């Protein structure tokens, strides 16, 4: 198992959390997605997957949900 933690900007509500969780859960190999909402700040998503995830795939999924991965 691999755990990846990313920051996400632009999230403000439970619907945002659901949208991000849904998109990230659709990536191949993803087992669980936990999102910690920080309204008006940088929220955190912790993704558990069977293999390391490609950063471009994560960025694409978060973008598809309408948000942006925070620069690390």
Tab-separated table of N, CA, C and O in Angstrom, residues 2-68:
chain	number	residue	atom	x	y	z
A	2	UNK	N	0.399	2.259	-0.680
A	2	UNK	CA	1.073	3.552	-0.753
A	2	UNK	C	0.104	4.618	-0.268
A	2	UNK	O	-1.072	4.597	-0.625
A	3	UNK	N	0.601	5.555	0.539
A	3	UNK	CA	-0.210	6.671	0.989
A	3	UNK	C	0.361	7.951	0.411
A	3	UNK	O	1.554	8.216	0.532
A	4	UNK	N	-0.493	8.729	-0.240
A	4	UNK	CA	-0.117	10.003	-0.832
A	4	UNK	C	-0.968	11.089	-0.205
A	4	UNK	O	-2.188	10.947	-0.115
A	5	UNK	N	-0.336	12.169	0.241
A	5	UNK	CA	-1.064	13.290	0.817
A	5	UNK	C	-0.816	14.523	-0.033
A	5	UNK	O	0.331	14.837	-0.359
A	6	UNK	N	-1.910	15.197	-0.410
A	6	UNK	CA	-1.805	16.395	-1.238
A	6	UNK	C	-2.620	17.526	-0.624
A	6	UNK	O	-3.576	17.282	0.107
A	7	UNK	N	-2.236	18.751	-0.936
A	7	UNK	CA	-3.020	19.915	-0.565
A	7	UNK	C	-3.892	20.314	-1.741
A	7	UNK	O	-3.491	20.170	-2.902
A	8	UNK	N	-5.088	20.805	-1.440
A	8	UNK	CA	-6.023	21.216	-2.491
A	8	UNK	C	-6.590	22.578	-2.124
A	8	UNK	O	-7.035	22.781	-0.991
A	9	UNK	N	-6.582	23.500	-3.079
A	9	UNK	CA	-7.131	24.828	-2.825
A	9	UNK	C	-8.470	24.999	-3.533
A	9	UNK	O	-8.754	24.335	-4.521
A	10	UNK	N	-9.294	25.897	-2.969
A	10	UNK	CA	-10.572	26.243	-3.587
A	10	UNK	C	-11.780	25.529	-3.028
A	10	UNK	O	-12.910	25.809	-3.418
A	11	UNK	N	-11.584	24.610	-2.103
A	11	UNK	CA	-12.706	23.855	-1.549
A	11	UNK	C	-13.358	24.642	-0.413
A	11	UNK	O	-12.666	25.238	0.404
A	12	UNK	N	-14.714	24.632	-0.370
A	12	UNK	CA	-15.420	25.411	0.648
A	12	UNK	C	-16.538	24.660	1.362
A	12	UNK	O	-17.088	25.187	2.330
A	13	UNK	N	-16.900	23.453	0.896
A	13	UNK	CA	-18.073	22.803	1.486
A	13	UNK	C	-18.024	21.287	1.315
A	13	UNK	O	-17.120	20.746	0.691
A	14	UNK	N	-19.036	20.635	1.866
A	14	UNK	CA	-19.141	19.188	1.765
A	14	UNK	C	-19.270	18.694	0.336
A	14	UNK	O	-18.784	17.614	-0.004
A	15	UNK	N	-19.930	19.471	-0.523
A	15	UNK	CA	-20.045	19.090	-1.932
A	15	UNK	C	-18.656	19.052	-2.573
A	15	UNK	O	-18.370	18.170	-3.381
A	16	UNK	N	-17.807	20.010	-2.207
A	16	UNK	CA	-16.428	20.038	-2.715
A	16	UNK	C	-15.705	18.748	-2.322
A	16	UNK	O	-15.034	18.121	-3.142
A	17	UNK	N	-15.852	18.367	-1.063
A	17	UNK	CA	-15.217	17.151	-0.553
A	17	UNK	C	-15.706	15.942	-1.342
A	17	UNK	O	-14.915	15.099	-1.773
A	18	UNK	N	-17.003	15.854	-1.561
A	18	UNK	CA	-17.576	14.726	-2.307
A	18	UNK	C	-17.053	14.661	-3.734
A	18	UNK	O	-16.733	13.582	-4.239
A	19	UNK	N	-16.966	15.823	-4.387
A	19	UNK	CA	-16.492	15.868	-5.776
A	19	UNK	C	-15.041	15.404	-5.868
A	19	UNK	O	-14.689	14.590	-6.737
A	20	UNK	N	-14.196	15.894	-4.972
A	20	UNK	CA	-12.780	15.503	-4.984
A	20	UNK	C	-12.644	14.028	-4.646
A	20	UNK	O	-11.909	13.291	-5.314
A	21	UNK	N	-13.350	13.567	-3.632
A	21	UNK	CA	-13.272	12.161	-3.234
A	21	UNK	C	-13.709	11.254	-4.385
A	21	UNK	O	-13.069	10.241	-4.673
A	22	UNK	N	-14.769	11.629	-5.075
A	22	UNK	CA	-15.278	10.829	-6.187
A	22	UNK	C	-14.254	10.734	-7.316
A	22	UNK	O	-13.994	9.645	-7.835
A	23	UNK	N	-13.675	11.862	-7.705
A	23	UNK	CA	-12.694	11.856	-8.809
A	23	UNK	C	-11.437	11.070	-8.439
A	23	UNK	O	-10.942	10.281	-9.241
A	24	UNK	N	-10.914	11.287	-7.236
A	24	UNK	CA	-9.700	10.572	-6.827
A	24	UNK	C	-9.959	9.085	-6.660
A	24	UNK	O	-9.097	8.265	-6.988
A	25	UNK	N	-11.146	8.727	-6.183
A	25	UNK	CA	-11.483	7.309	-6.004
A	25	UNK	C	-11.542	6.571	-7.332
A	25	UNK	O	-11.389	5.348	-7.377
A	26	UNK	N	-11.766	7.300	-8.416
A	26	UNK	CA	-11.847	6.696	-9.739
A	26	UNK	C	-10.499	6.365	-10.360
A	26	UNK	O	-10.436	5.699	-11.392
A	27	UNK	N	-9.411	6.815	-9.735
A	27	UNK	CA	-8.087	6.503	-10.276
A	27	UNK	C	-7.765	5.024	-10.051
A	27	UNK	O	-8.130	4.461	-9.012
A	28	UNK	N	-7.072	4.399	-11.001
A	28	UNK	CA	-6.739	2.975	-10.870
A	28	UNK	C	-5.910	2.700	-9.621
A	28	UNK	O	-4.948	3.409	-9.332
A	29	UNK	N	-6.321	1.688	-8.852
A	29	UNK	CA	-5.571	1.256	-7.684
A	29	UNK	C	-5.914	1.975	-6.392
A	29	UNK	O	-5.426	1.593	-5.331
A	30	UNK	N	-6.751	3.011	-6.463
A	30	UNK	CA	-7.078	3.762	-5.254
A	30	UNK	C	-8.018	2.939	-4.377
A	30	UNK	O	-9.038	2.439	-4.834
A	31	UNK	N	-7.634	2.801	-3.098
A	31	UNK	CA	-8.426	2.043	-2.128
A	31	UNK	C	-9.318	2.982	-1.311
A	31	UNK	O	-10.504	2.722	-1.160
A	32	UNK	N	-8.725	4.039	-0.740
A	32	UNK	CA	-9.484	4.979	0.078
A	32	UNK	C	-9.020	6.407	-0.184
A	32	UNK	O	-7.878	6.635	-0.585
A	33	UNK	N	-9.927	7.354	0.049
A	33	UNK	CA	-9.616	8.776	-0.055
A	33	UNK	C	-10.249	9.463	1.156
A	33	UNK	O	-11.455	9.360	1.361
A	34	UNK	N	-9.428	10.138	1.951
A	34	UNK	CA	-9.917	10.917	3.089
A	34	UNK	C	-9.592	12.374	2.812
A	34	UNK	O	-8.449	12.704	2.473
A	35	UNK	N	-10.587	13.245	2.957
A	35	UNK	CA	-10.397	14.668	2.685
A	35	UNK	C	-10.687	15.462	3.951
A	35	UNK	O	-11.737	15.285	4.572
A	36	UNK	N	-9.731	16.324	4.333
A	36	UNK	CA	-9.889	17.213	5.481
A	36	UNK	C	-10.119	18.615	4.935
A	36	UNK	O	-9.205	19.232	4.394
A	37	UNK	N	-11.353	19.107	5.046
A	37	UNK	CA	-11.738	20.401	4.495
A	37	UNK	C	-11.243	21.544	5.379
A	37	UNK	O	-11.475	21.553	6.583
A	38	UNK	N	-10.549	22.502	4.757
A	38	UNK	CA	-10.154	23.742	5.414
A	38	UNK	C	-10.766	24.859	4.579
A	38	UNK	O	-10.224	25.248	3.539
A	39	UNK	N	-11.935	25.334	5.007
A	39	UNK	CA	-12.674	26.346	4.253
A	39	UNK	C	-11.842	27.611	4.100
A	39	UNK	O	-11.411	28.197	5.076
A	40	UNK	N	-11.591	28.003	2.857
A	40	UNK	CA	-10.827	29.206	2.576
A	40	UNK	C	-9.324	29.019	2.667
A	40	UNK	O	-8.567	29.969	2.471
A	41	UNK	N	-8.887	27.810	2.944
A	41	UNK	CA	-7.454	27.536	3.051
A	41	UNK	C	-7.069	26.358	2.174
A	41	UNK	O	-7.741	26.058	1.185
A	42	UNK	N	-5.996	25.688	2.552
A	42	UNK	CA	-5.547	24.517	1.810
A	42	UNK	C	-6.063	23.264	2.501
A	42	UNK	O	-5.653	22.949	3.620
A	43	UNK	N	-6.981	22.583	1.842
A	43	UNK	CA	-7.520	21.325	2.357
A	43	UNK	C	-6.517	20.212	2.074
A	43	UNK	O	-5.621	20.370	1.241
A	44	UNK	N	-6.669	19.079	2.750
A	44	UNK	CA	-5.746	17.966	2.578
A	44	UNK	C	-6.507	16.716	2.152
A	44	UNK	O	-7.551	16.402	2.725
A	45	UNK	N	-5.965	16.026	1.159
A	45	UNK	CA	-6.509	14.727	0.755
A	45	UNK	C	-5.430	13.674	0.983
A	45	UNK	O	-4.284	13.860	0.574
A	46	UNK	N	-5.812	12.589	1.651
A	46	UNK	CA	-4.909	11.469	1.874
A	46	UNK	C	-5.457	10.297	1.078
A	46	UNK	O	-6.592	9.873	1.288
A	47	UNK	N	-4.646	9.812	0.153
A	47	UNK	CA	-5.062	8.767	-0.784
A	47	UNK	C	-4.264	7.498	-0.493
A	47	UNK	O	-3.031	7.539	-0.478
A	48	UNK	N	-4.963	6.396	-0.280
A	48	UNK	CA	-4.306	5.108	-0.098
A	48	UNK	C	-4.535	4.298	-1.370
A	48	UNK	O	-5.675	4.153	-1.822
A	49	UNK	N	-3.433	3.804	-1.942
A	49	UNK	CA	-3.537	3.071	-3.206
A	49	UNK	C	-2.631	1.843	-3.183
A	49	UNK	O	-1.717	1.749	-2.368
A	50	UNK	N	-2.898	0.939	-4.110
A	50	UNK	CA	-2.134	-0.305	-4.175
A	50	UNK	C	-0.741	-0.093	-4.753
A	50	UNK	O	0.136	-0.939	-4.582
A	51	UNK	N	-0.522	1.025	-5.437
A	51	UNK	CA	0.782	1.353	-6.022
A	51	UNK	C	0.914	2.877	-6.045
A	51	UNK	O	-0.091	3.584	-5.947
A	52	UNK	N	2.134	3.394	-6.160
A	52	UNK	CA	2.297	4.849	-6.220
A	52	UNK	C	1.488	5.453	-7.370
A	52	UNK	O	1.375	4.855	-8.442
A	53	UNK	N	0.919	6.635	-7.111
A	53	UNK	CA	0.111	7.312	-8.122
A	53	UNK	C	0.939	8.349	-8.864
A	53	UNK	O	1.784	9.017	-8.273
A	54	UNK	N	0.673	8.494	-10.140
A	54	UNK	CA	1.321	9.475	-10.985
A	54	UNK	C	0.788	10.866	-10.629
A	54	UNK	O	-0.434	11.062	-10.541
A	55	UNK	N	1.681	11.832	-10.418
A	55	UNK	CA	1.270	13.189	-10.040
A	55	UNK	C	0.325	13.799	-11.070
A	55	UNK	O	-0.630	14.498	-10.711
A	56	UNK	N	0.548	13.525	-12.345
A	56	UNK	CA	-0.312	14.074	-13.397
A	56	UNK	C	-1.736	13.511	-13.286
A	56	UNK	O	-2.709	14.226	-13.528
A	57	UNK	N	-1.862	12.255	-12.902
A	57	UNK	CA	-3.185	11.651	-12.733
A	57	UNK	C	-3.919	12.294	-11.560
A	57	UNK	O	-5.120	12.573	-11.654
A	58	UNK	N	-3.209	12.527	-10.473
A	58	UNK	CA	-3.815	13.179	-9.305
A	58	UNK	C	-4.239	14.591	-9.677
A	58	UNK	O	-5.371	15.001	-9.400
A	59	UNK	N	-3.343	15.346	-10.315
A	59	UNK	CA	-3.669	16.719	-10.739
A	59	UNK	C	-4.897	16.731	-11.643
A	59	UNK	O	-5.775	17.579	-11.501
A	60	UNK	N	-4.953	15.781	-12.575
A	60	UNK	CA	-6.069	15.705	-13.514
A	60	UNK	C	-7.385	15.421	-12.807
A	60	UNK	O	-8.416	16.027	-13.127
A	61	UNK	N	-7.364	14.508	-11.837
A	61	UNK	CA	-8.587	14.158	-11.107
A	61	UNK	C	-9.077	15.345	-10.285
A	61	UNK	O	-10.268	15.653	-10.269
A	62	UNK	N	-8.168	16.034	-9.601
A	62	UNK	CA	-8.539	17.189	-8.783
A	62	UNK	C	-9.059	18.310	-9.688
A	62	UNK	O	-10.058	18.960	-9.382
A	63	UNK	N	-8.416	18.513	-10.820
A	63	UNK	CA	-8.847	19.528	-11.782
A	63	UNK	C	-10.232	19.212	-12.336
A	63	UNK	O	-11.079	20.100	-12.488
A	64	UNK	N	-10.485	17.939	-12.619
A	64	UNK	CA	-11.785	17.505	-13.125
A	64	UNK	C	-12.891	17.807	-12.113
A	64	UNK	O	-14.023	18.130	-12.496
A	65	UNK	N	-12.541	17.754	-10.823
A	65	UNK	CA	-13.509	18.063	-9.771
A	65	UNK	C	-13.701	19.575	-9.629
A	65	UNK	O	-14.625	20.033	-8.961
A	66	UNK	N	-12.812	20.365	-10.262
A	66	UNK	CA	-12.950	21.810	-10.233
A	66	UNK	C	-12.029	22.543	-9.273
A	66	UNK	O	-12.238	23.721	-8.971
A	67	UNK	N	-10.979	21.845	-8.807
A	67	UNK	CA	-10.087	22.437	-7.817
A	67	UNK	C	-8.641	22.322	-8.272
A	67	UNK	O	-8.349	21.767	-9.326
A	68	UNK	N	-7.714	22.806	-7.454
A	68	UNK	CA	-6.307	22.851	-7.822
A	68	UNK	C	-5.453	22.212	-6.738
A	68	UNK	O	-5.666	22.487	-5.553
